[in-house]
Coordinates of C-alpha atoms and ligand atoms in Angstrom, one line a residue:
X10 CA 81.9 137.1 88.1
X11 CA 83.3 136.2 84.6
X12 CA 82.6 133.0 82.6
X13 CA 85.3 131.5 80.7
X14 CA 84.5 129.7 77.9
X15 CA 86.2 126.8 76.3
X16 CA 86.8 126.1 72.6
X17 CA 83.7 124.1 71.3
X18 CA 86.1 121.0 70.4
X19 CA 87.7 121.1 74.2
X20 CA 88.1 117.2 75.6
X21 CA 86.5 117.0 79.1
X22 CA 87.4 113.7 80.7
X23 CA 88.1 111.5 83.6
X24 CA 91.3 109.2 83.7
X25 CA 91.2 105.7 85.8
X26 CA 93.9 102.8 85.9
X27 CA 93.2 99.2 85.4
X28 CA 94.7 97.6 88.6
X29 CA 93.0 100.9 91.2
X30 CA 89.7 99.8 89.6
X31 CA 89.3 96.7 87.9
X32 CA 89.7 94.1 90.9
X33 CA 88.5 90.2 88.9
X34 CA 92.4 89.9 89.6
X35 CA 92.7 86.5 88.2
X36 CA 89.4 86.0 86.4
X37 CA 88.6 84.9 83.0
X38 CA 92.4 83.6 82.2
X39 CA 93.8 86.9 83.7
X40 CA 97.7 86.3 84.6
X41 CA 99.5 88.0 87.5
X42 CA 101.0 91.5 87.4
X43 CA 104.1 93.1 89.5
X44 CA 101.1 94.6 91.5
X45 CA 98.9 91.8 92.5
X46 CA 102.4 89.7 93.8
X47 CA 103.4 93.4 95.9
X48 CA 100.3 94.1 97.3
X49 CA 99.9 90.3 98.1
X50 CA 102.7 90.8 100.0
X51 CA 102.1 92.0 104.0
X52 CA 103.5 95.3 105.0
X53 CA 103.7 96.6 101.4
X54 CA 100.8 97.9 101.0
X55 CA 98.3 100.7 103.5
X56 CA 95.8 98.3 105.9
X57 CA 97.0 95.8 103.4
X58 CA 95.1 96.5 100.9
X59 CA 94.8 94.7 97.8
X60 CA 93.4 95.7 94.5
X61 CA 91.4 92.0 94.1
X62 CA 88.4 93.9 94.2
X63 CA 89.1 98.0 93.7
X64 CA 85.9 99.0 92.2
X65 CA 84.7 95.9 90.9
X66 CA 84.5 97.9 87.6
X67 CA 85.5 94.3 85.5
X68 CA 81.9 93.6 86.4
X69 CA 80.2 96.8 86.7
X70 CA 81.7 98.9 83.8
X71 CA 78.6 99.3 82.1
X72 CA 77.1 101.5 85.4
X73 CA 80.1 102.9 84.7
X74 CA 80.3 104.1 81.0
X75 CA 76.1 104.9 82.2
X76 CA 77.8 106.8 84.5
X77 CA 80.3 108.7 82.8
X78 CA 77.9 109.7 79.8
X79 CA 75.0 111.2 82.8
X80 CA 78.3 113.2 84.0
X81 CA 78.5 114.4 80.3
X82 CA 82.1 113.2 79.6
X83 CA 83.3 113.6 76.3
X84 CA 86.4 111.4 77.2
X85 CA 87.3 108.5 79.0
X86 CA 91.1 107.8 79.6
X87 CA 91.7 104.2 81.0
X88 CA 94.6 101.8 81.0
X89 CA 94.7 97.8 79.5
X90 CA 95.9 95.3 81.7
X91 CA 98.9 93.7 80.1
X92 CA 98.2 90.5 82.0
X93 CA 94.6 90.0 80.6
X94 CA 95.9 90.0 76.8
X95 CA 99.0 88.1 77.6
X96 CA 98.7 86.3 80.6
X97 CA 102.4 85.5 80.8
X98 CA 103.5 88.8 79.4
X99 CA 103.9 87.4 75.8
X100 CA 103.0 84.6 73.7
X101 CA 99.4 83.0 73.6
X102 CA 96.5 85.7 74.1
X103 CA 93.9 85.7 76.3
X104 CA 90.4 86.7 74.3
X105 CA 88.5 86.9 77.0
X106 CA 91.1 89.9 77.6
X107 CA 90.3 91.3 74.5
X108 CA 86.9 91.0 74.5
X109 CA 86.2 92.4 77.9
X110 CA 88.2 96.3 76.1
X111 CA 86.5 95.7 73.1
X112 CA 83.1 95.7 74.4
X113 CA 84.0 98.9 76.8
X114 CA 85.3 100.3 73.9
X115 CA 82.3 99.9 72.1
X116 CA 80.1 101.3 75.0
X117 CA 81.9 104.4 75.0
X118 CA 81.8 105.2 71.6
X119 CA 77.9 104.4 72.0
X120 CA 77.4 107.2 74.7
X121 CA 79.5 109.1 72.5
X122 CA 82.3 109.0 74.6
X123 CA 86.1 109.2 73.3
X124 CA 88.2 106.5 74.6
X125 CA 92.1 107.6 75.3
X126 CA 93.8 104.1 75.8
X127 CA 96.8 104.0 77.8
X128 CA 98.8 100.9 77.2
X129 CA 101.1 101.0 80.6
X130 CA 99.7 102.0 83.7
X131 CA 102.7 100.1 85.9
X132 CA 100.9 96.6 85.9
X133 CA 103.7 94.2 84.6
X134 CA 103.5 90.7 84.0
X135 CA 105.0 89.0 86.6
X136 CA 106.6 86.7 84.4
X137 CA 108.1 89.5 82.9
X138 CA 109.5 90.6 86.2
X139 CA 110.9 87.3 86.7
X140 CA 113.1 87.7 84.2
X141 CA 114.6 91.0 85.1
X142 CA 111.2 93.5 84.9
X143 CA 112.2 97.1 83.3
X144 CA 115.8 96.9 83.8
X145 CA 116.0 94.1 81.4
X146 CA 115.8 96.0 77.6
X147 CA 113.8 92.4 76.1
X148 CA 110.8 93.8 78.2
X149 CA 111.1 96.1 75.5
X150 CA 110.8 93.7 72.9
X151 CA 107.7 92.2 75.0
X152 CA 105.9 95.4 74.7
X153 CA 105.9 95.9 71.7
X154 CA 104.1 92.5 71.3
X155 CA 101.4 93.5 73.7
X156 CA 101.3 96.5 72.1
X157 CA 100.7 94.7 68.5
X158 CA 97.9 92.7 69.7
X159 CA 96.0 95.3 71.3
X160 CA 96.4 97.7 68.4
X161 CA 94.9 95.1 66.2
X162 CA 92.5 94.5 67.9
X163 CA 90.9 98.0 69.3
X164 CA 93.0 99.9 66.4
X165 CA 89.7 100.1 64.2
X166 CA 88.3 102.3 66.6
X167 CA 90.3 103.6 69.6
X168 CA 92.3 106.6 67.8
X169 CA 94.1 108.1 71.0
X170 CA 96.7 106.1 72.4
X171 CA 99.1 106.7 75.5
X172 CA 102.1 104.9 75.3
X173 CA 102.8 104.9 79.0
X174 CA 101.6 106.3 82.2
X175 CA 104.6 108.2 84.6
X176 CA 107.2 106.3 83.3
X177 CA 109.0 108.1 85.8
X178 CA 107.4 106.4 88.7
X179 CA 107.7 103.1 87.5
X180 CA 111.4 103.7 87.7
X181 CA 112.2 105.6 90.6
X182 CA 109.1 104.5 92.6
X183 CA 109.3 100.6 91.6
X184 CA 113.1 100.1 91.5
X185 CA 114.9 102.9 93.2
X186 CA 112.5 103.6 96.4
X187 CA 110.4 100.6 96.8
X188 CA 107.4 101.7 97.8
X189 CA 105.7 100.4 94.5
X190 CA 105.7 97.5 92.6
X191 CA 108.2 95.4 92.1
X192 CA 109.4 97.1 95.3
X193 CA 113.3 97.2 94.6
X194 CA 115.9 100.0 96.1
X195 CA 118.5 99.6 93.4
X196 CA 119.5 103.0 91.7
X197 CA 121.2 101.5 88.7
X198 CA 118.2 99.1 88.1
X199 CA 116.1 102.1 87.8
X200 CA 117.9 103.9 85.7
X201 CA 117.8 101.8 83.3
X202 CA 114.5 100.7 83.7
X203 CA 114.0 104.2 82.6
X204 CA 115.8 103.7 79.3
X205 CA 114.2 100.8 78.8
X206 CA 110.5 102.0 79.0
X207 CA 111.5 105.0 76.8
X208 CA 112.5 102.0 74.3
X209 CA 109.0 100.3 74.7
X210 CA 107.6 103.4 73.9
X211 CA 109.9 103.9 71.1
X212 CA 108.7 100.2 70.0
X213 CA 105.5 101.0 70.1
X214 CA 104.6 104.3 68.4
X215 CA 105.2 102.3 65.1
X216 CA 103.5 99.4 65.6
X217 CA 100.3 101.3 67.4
X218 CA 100.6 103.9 64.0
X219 CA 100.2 100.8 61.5
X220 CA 97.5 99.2 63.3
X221 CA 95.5 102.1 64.2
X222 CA 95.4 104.5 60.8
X223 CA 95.5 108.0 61.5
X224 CA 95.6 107.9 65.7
X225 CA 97.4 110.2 67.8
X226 CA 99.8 108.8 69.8
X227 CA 101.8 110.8 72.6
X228 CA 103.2 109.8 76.4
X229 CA 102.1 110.8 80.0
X230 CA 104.5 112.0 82.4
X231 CA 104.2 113.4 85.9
X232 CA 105.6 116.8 85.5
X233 CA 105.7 119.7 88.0
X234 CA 107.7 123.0 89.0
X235 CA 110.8 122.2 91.1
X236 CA 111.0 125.7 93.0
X237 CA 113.9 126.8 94.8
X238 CA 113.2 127.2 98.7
X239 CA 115.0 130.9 98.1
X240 CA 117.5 132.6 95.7
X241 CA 120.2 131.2 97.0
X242 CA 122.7 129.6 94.8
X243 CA 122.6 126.1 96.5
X244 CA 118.6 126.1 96.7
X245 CA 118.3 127.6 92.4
X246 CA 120.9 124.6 91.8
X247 CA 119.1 122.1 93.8
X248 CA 115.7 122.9 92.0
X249 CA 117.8 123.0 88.8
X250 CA 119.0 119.6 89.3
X251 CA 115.5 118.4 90.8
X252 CA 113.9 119.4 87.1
X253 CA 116.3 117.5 85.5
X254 CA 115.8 114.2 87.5
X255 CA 111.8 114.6 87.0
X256 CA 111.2 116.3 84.1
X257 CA 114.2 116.6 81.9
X258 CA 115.3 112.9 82.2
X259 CA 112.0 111.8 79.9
X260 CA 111.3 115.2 77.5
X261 CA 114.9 115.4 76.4
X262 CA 115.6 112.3 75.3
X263 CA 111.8 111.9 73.8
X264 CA 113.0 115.4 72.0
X265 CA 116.3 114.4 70.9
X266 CA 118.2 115.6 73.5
X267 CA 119.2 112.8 75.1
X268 CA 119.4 111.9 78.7
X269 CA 120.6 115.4 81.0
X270 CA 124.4 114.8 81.7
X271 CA 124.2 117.2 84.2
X272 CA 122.0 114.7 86.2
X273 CA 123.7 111.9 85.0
X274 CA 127.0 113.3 86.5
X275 CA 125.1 113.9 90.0
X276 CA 123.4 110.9 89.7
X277 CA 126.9 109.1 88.9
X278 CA 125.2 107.3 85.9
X279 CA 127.3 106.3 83.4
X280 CA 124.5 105.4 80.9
X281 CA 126.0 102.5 79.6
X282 CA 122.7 101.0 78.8
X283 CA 122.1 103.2 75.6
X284 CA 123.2 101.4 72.7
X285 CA 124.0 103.0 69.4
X286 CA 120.5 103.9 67.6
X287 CA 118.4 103.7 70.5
X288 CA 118.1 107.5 71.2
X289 CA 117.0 108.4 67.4
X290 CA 114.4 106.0 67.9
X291 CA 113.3 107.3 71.3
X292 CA 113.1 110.7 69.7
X293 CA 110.2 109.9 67.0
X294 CA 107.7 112.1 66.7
X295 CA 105.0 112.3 69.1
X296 CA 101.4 113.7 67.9
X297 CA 100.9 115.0 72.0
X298 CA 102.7 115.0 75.4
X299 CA 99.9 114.1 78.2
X300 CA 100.6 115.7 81.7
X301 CA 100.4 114.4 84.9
X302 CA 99.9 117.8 86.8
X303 CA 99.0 117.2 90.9
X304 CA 101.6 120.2 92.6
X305 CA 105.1 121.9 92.3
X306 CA 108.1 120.3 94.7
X307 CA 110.1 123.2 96.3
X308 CA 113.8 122.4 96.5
X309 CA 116.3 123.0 99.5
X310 CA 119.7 121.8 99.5
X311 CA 120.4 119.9 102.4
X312 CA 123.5 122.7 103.1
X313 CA 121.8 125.8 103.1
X314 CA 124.2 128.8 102.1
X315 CA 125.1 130.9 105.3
X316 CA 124.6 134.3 103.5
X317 CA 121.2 133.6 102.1
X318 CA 119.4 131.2 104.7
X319 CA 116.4 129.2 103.0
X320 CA 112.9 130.6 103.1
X321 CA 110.1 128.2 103.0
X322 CA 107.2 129.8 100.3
X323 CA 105.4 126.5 100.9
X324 CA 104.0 127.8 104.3
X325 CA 100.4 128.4 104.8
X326 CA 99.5 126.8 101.3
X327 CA 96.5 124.2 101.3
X328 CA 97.4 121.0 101.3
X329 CA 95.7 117.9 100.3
X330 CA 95.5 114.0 102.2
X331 CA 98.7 113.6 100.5
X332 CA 100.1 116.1 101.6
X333 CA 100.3 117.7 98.0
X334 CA 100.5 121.9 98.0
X335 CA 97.1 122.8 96.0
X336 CA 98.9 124.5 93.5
X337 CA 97.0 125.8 90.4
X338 CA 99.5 128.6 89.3
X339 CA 101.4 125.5 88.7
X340 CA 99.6 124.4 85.6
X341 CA 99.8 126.9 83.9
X342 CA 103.2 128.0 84.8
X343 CA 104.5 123.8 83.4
X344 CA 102.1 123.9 80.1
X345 CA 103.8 127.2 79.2
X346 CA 107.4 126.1 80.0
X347 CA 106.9 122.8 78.4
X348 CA 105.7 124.5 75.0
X349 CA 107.9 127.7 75.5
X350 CA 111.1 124.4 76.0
X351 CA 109.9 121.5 73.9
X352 CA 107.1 123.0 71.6
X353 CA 105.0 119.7 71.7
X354 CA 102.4 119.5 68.8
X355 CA 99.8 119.2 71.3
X356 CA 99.0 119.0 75.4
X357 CA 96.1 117.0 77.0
X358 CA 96.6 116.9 81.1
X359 CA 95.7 113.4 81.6
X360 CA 95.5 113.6 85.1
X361 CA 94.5 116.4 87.6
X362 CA 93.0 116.1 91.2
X363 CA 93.3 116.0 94.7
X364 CA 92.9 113.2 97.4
X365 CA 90.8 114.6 100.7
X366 CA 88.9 112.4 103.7
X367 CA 85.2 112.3 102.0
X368 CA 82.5 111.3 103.7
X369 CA 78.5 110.9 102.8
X370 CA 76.8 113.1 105.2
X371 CA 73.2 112.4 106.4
X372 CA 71.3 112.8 103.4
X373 CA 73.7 110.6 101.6
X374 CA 75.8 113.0 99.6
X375 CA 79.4 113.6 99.9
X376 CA 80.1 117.5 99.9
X377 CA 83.5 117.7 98.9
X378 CA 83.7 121.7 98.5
X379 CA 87.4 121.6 98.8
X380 CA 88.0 119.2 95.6
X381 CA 85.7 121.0 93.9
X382 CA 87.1 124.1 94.1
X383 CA 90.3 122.4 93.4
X384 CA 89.4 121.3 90.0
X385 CA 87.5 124.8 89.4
X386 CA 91.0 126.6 90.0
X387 CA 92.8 124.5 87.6
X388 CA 89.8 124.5 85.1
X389 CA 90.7 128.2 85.1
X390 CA 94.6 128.0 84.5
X391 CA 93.4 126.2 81.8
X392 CA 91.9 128.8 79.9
X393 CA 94.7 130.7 80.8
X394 CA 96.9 128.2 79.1
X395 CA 94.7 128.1 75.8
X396 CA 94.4 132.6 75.6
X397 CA 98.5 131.9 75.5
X398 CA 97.9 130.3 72.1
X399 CA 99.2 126.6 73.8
X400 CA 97.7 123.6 72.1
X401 CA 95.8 122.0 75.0
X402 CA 92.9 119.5 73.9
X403 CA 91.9 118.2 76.9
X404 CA 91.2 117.6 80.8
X405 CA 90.9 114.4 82.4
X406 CA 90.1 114.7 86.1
X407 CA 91.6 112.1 88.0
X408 CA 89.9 110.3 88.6
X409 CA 86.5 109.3 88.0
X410 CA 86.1 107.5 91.2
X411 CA 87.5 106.4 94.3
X412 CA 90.1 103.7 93.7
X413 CA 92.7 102.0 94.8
X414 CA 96.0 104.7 95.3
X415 CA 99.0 102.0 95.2
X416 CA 100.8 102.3 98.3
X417 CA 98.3 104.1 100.3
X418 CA 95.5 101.4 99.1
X419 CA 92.1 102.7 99.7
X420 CA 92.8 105.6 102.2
X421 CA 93.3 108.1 99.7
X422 CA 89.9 109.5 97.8
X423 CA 90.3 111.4 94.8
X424 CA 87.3 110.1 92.9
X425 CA 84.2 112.5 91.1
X426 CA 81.9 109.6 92.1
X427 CA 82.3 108.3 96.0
X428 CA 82.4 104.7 96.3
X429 CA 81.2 102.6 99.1
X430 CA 83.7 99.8 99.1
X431 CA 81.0 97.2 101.0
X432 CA 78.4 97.8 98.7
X433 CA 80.3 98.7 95.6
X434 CA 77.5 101.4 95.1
X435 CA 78.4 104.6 93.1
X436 CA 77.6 108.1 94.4
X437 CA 78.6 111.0 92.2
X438 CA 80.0 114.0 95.0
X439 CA 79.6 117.4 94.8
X440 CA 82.8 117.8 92.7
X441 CA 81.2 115.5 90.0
X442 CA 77.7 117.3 89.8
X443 CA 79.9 121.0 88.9
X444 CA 81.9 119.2 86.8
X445 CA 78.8 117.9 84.9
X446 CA 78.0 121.6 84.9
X447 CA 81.2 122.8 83.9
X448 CA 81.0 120.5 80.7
X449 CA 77.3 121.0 80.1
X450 CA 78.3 125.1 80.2
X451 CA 81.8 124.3 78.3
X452 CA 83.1 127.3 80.7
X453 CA 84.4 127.8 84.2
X454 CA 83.4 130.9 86.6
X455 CA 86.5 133.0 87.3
Ligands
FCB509 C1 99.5 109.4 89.5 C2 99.1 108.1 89.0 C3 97.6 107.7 89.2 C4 97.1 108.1 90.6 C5 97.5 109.6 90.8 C6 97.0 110.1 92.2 O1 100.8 109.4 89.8 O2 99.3 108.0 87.6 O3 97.5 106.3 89.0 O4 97.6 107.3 91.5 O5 98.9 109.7 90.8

């Protein structure tokens, strides 16, 4: 066996969302987000679930942050809820709101832990959605409000800021499939959601940089390998086109590239929602890109050329409760494209993990072998990626604890730490005990 170490300064961390753990969905002056409306709503959500309660972390995050430093975390990645600042998505603040960040921010940095604050983790005000939601570029404008107040007030001493969380999703997900909030099917709705969410983030980076002196700033997208099903033609320009509607449709315009016309052609897009100026600003510098990394997506056209018949390579892979390919070449194969491509200034993956059935077993543990060698396999592409001479800070494992996975409410598991939903008690799983080694070690066995 080898041990591979880590650089001494490497961020080990956990990543959570406000709406899958916070539950207190309308308490202390909270207002209503796209998410509590859809998942109030029957037959949008698994068992119709409802994140009302999620983890109950609104009332327990102090066993939480008491939590996170026993698992030896040196960084925390959460999201703000937009409708606890500003209840009606802008205009008069909520302080309690405030309050409730500023103490957990202040926790943190008292068990020594880094807090990485993302300001958009897909819970809208509903009264922004009322009046038009993404697709309408004042929501924009309305961001960049929240964005002010929050910066002011946690800008003293939260230094790592994420603009948004999968942008991507929100778009395609939220208004061009449905399955998430606000639950639209409307192509050109989501297209320009997507343009306007890469405006709020343009909004923001200068507002969060005045308010918070000397932070890093940077974006999370979901990013992943498209893979062609063979070498035909039709399946290498399937997967071509597939990279472009995932991953080239946010990195180029964030790099000055603007939006892919070769995907804007397929897509029949005319992009008539980018107004003079609003692709230099979209373009500003970013201090580091944060990756969503869960699989790769293999690509098939739907006519498969007669000559040079598809092959699946997916077959006989592993595959997680999602039904996501365990995938760790994957990692490693994106952090190098996406420096080799776009030469970020810097790389944390924000989120990396896998959803399988847990259970506690008689003596009360939860032996989830399979996520833990999950995470140990990517731990390992990531010292892969860092001996290639990328600039990758930092791991947060999504996700610190069970929660509440959108659509699929609480069916999917992909916490460290096992929750019992009745009792709201915290067990850490197998998974979480080597990962407290892993950090404690600052090295993986290969
Ligand atoms: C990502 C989301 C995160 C979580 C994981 C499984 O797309 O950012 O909230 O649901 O997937």
């Amino acid at each position: 066996m080898t041990t591979l170490s880590f650089p001494p300064d490497f961020l080990w961390g956990a990543a959570t969302a406000a709406y899958q753990i916070e539950g207190a969905w309308n308490e202390d002056g909270k207002g209503e987000s796209i998410w509590d409306r859809f998942s109030h709503t029957p037959g949008k959500i698994h068992n119709g679930d409802t994140g009302d309660m999620a983890c109950d972390h609104y009332h327990r995050w102090r066993e939480d942050v008491a939590l996170m430093k026993n698992l030896g975390l040196k960084a925390y990645r959460f999201s703000i809820a937009w409708t606890r600042i500003l209840p009606a998505g802008r205009g008069a603040v909520n302080a309690a709101g405030l309050k409730f960040y500023s103490d957990l921010v202040d926790a943190l940095l008292e068990a020594g832990i880094t807090p990485y604050v993302t300001l958009y983790h897909w819970d809208l005000p509903q009264t922004l959605q009322d009046e038009g939601g993404w697709p309408n570029r004042a929501t924009a404008e309305a961001f960049a409000e929240y964005a002010e107040i929050v910066t002011r007030a946690l800008g003293d001493r939260v230094k790592n800021w994420i603009t948004l969380n999968e942008p991507w999703v929100s778009a395609q997900i939220g208004y061009r499939e449905g399955r998430h909030a606000p639950g639209h099917t409307d192509l050109a709705e989501s297209l320009a959601a997507s343009h306007t969410l890469l405006l709020a983030h343009a909004r923001a980076l200068p507002v969060i940089r005045r308010n918070s002196p000397g932070a890093s700033v940077g974006i999370t997208l979901n990013l992943g390998p498209q893979v062609p099903a063979s070498a035909s033609f039709a399946d290498r320009r399937e997967a071509s086109l597939a990279d472009g509607f995932v991953n080239r449709w946010f990195l180029d315009p964030l790099t000055g590239r603007g939006y892919p016309l070769d995907v804007a052609q397929q897509l029949g897009a005319r992009l008539d929602f980018v107004q003079p100026g609003d692709l230099e600003k979209i373009a500003a510098p970013i201090d580091f890109l944060g990756v969503n990394y869960y699989t790769r997506t293999i690509a098939r056209a739907s006519i498969p050329e007669r000559e040079n018949a598809p092959q699946t390579i997916f077959r006989g892979a592993e595959i997680t409760d999602m039904g996501w390919e365990v995938y760790p070449q994957g990692l490693y194969n994106l952090l190098g494209r996406l420096h080799f491509d776009y030469n970020f200034p810097a790389y944390y993956v924000t989120e990396n993990g896998a959803a399988f059935p847990d259970q506690l077993d008689a003596t009360g543990q939860v032996n989830d072998s399979a996520r833990t060698r999950y995470i140990q396999r990517h731990v390992q592409m990531l010292h892969k990626t860092i001996q290639a001479g990328i600039p990758l800070q930092g791991y947060f494992v999504w996700s610190l604890m069970d929660n509440f996975e959108w659509d699929k409410g609480y069916s999917m598991r992909f916490g460290i730490t096992y929750i019992d939903y009745v009792s709201q008690r915290r067990i850490l799983k197998q998974s979480g005990i080597e990962y407290q080694q892993l950090i404690r070690a600052n090295a993986v066995e290969a």
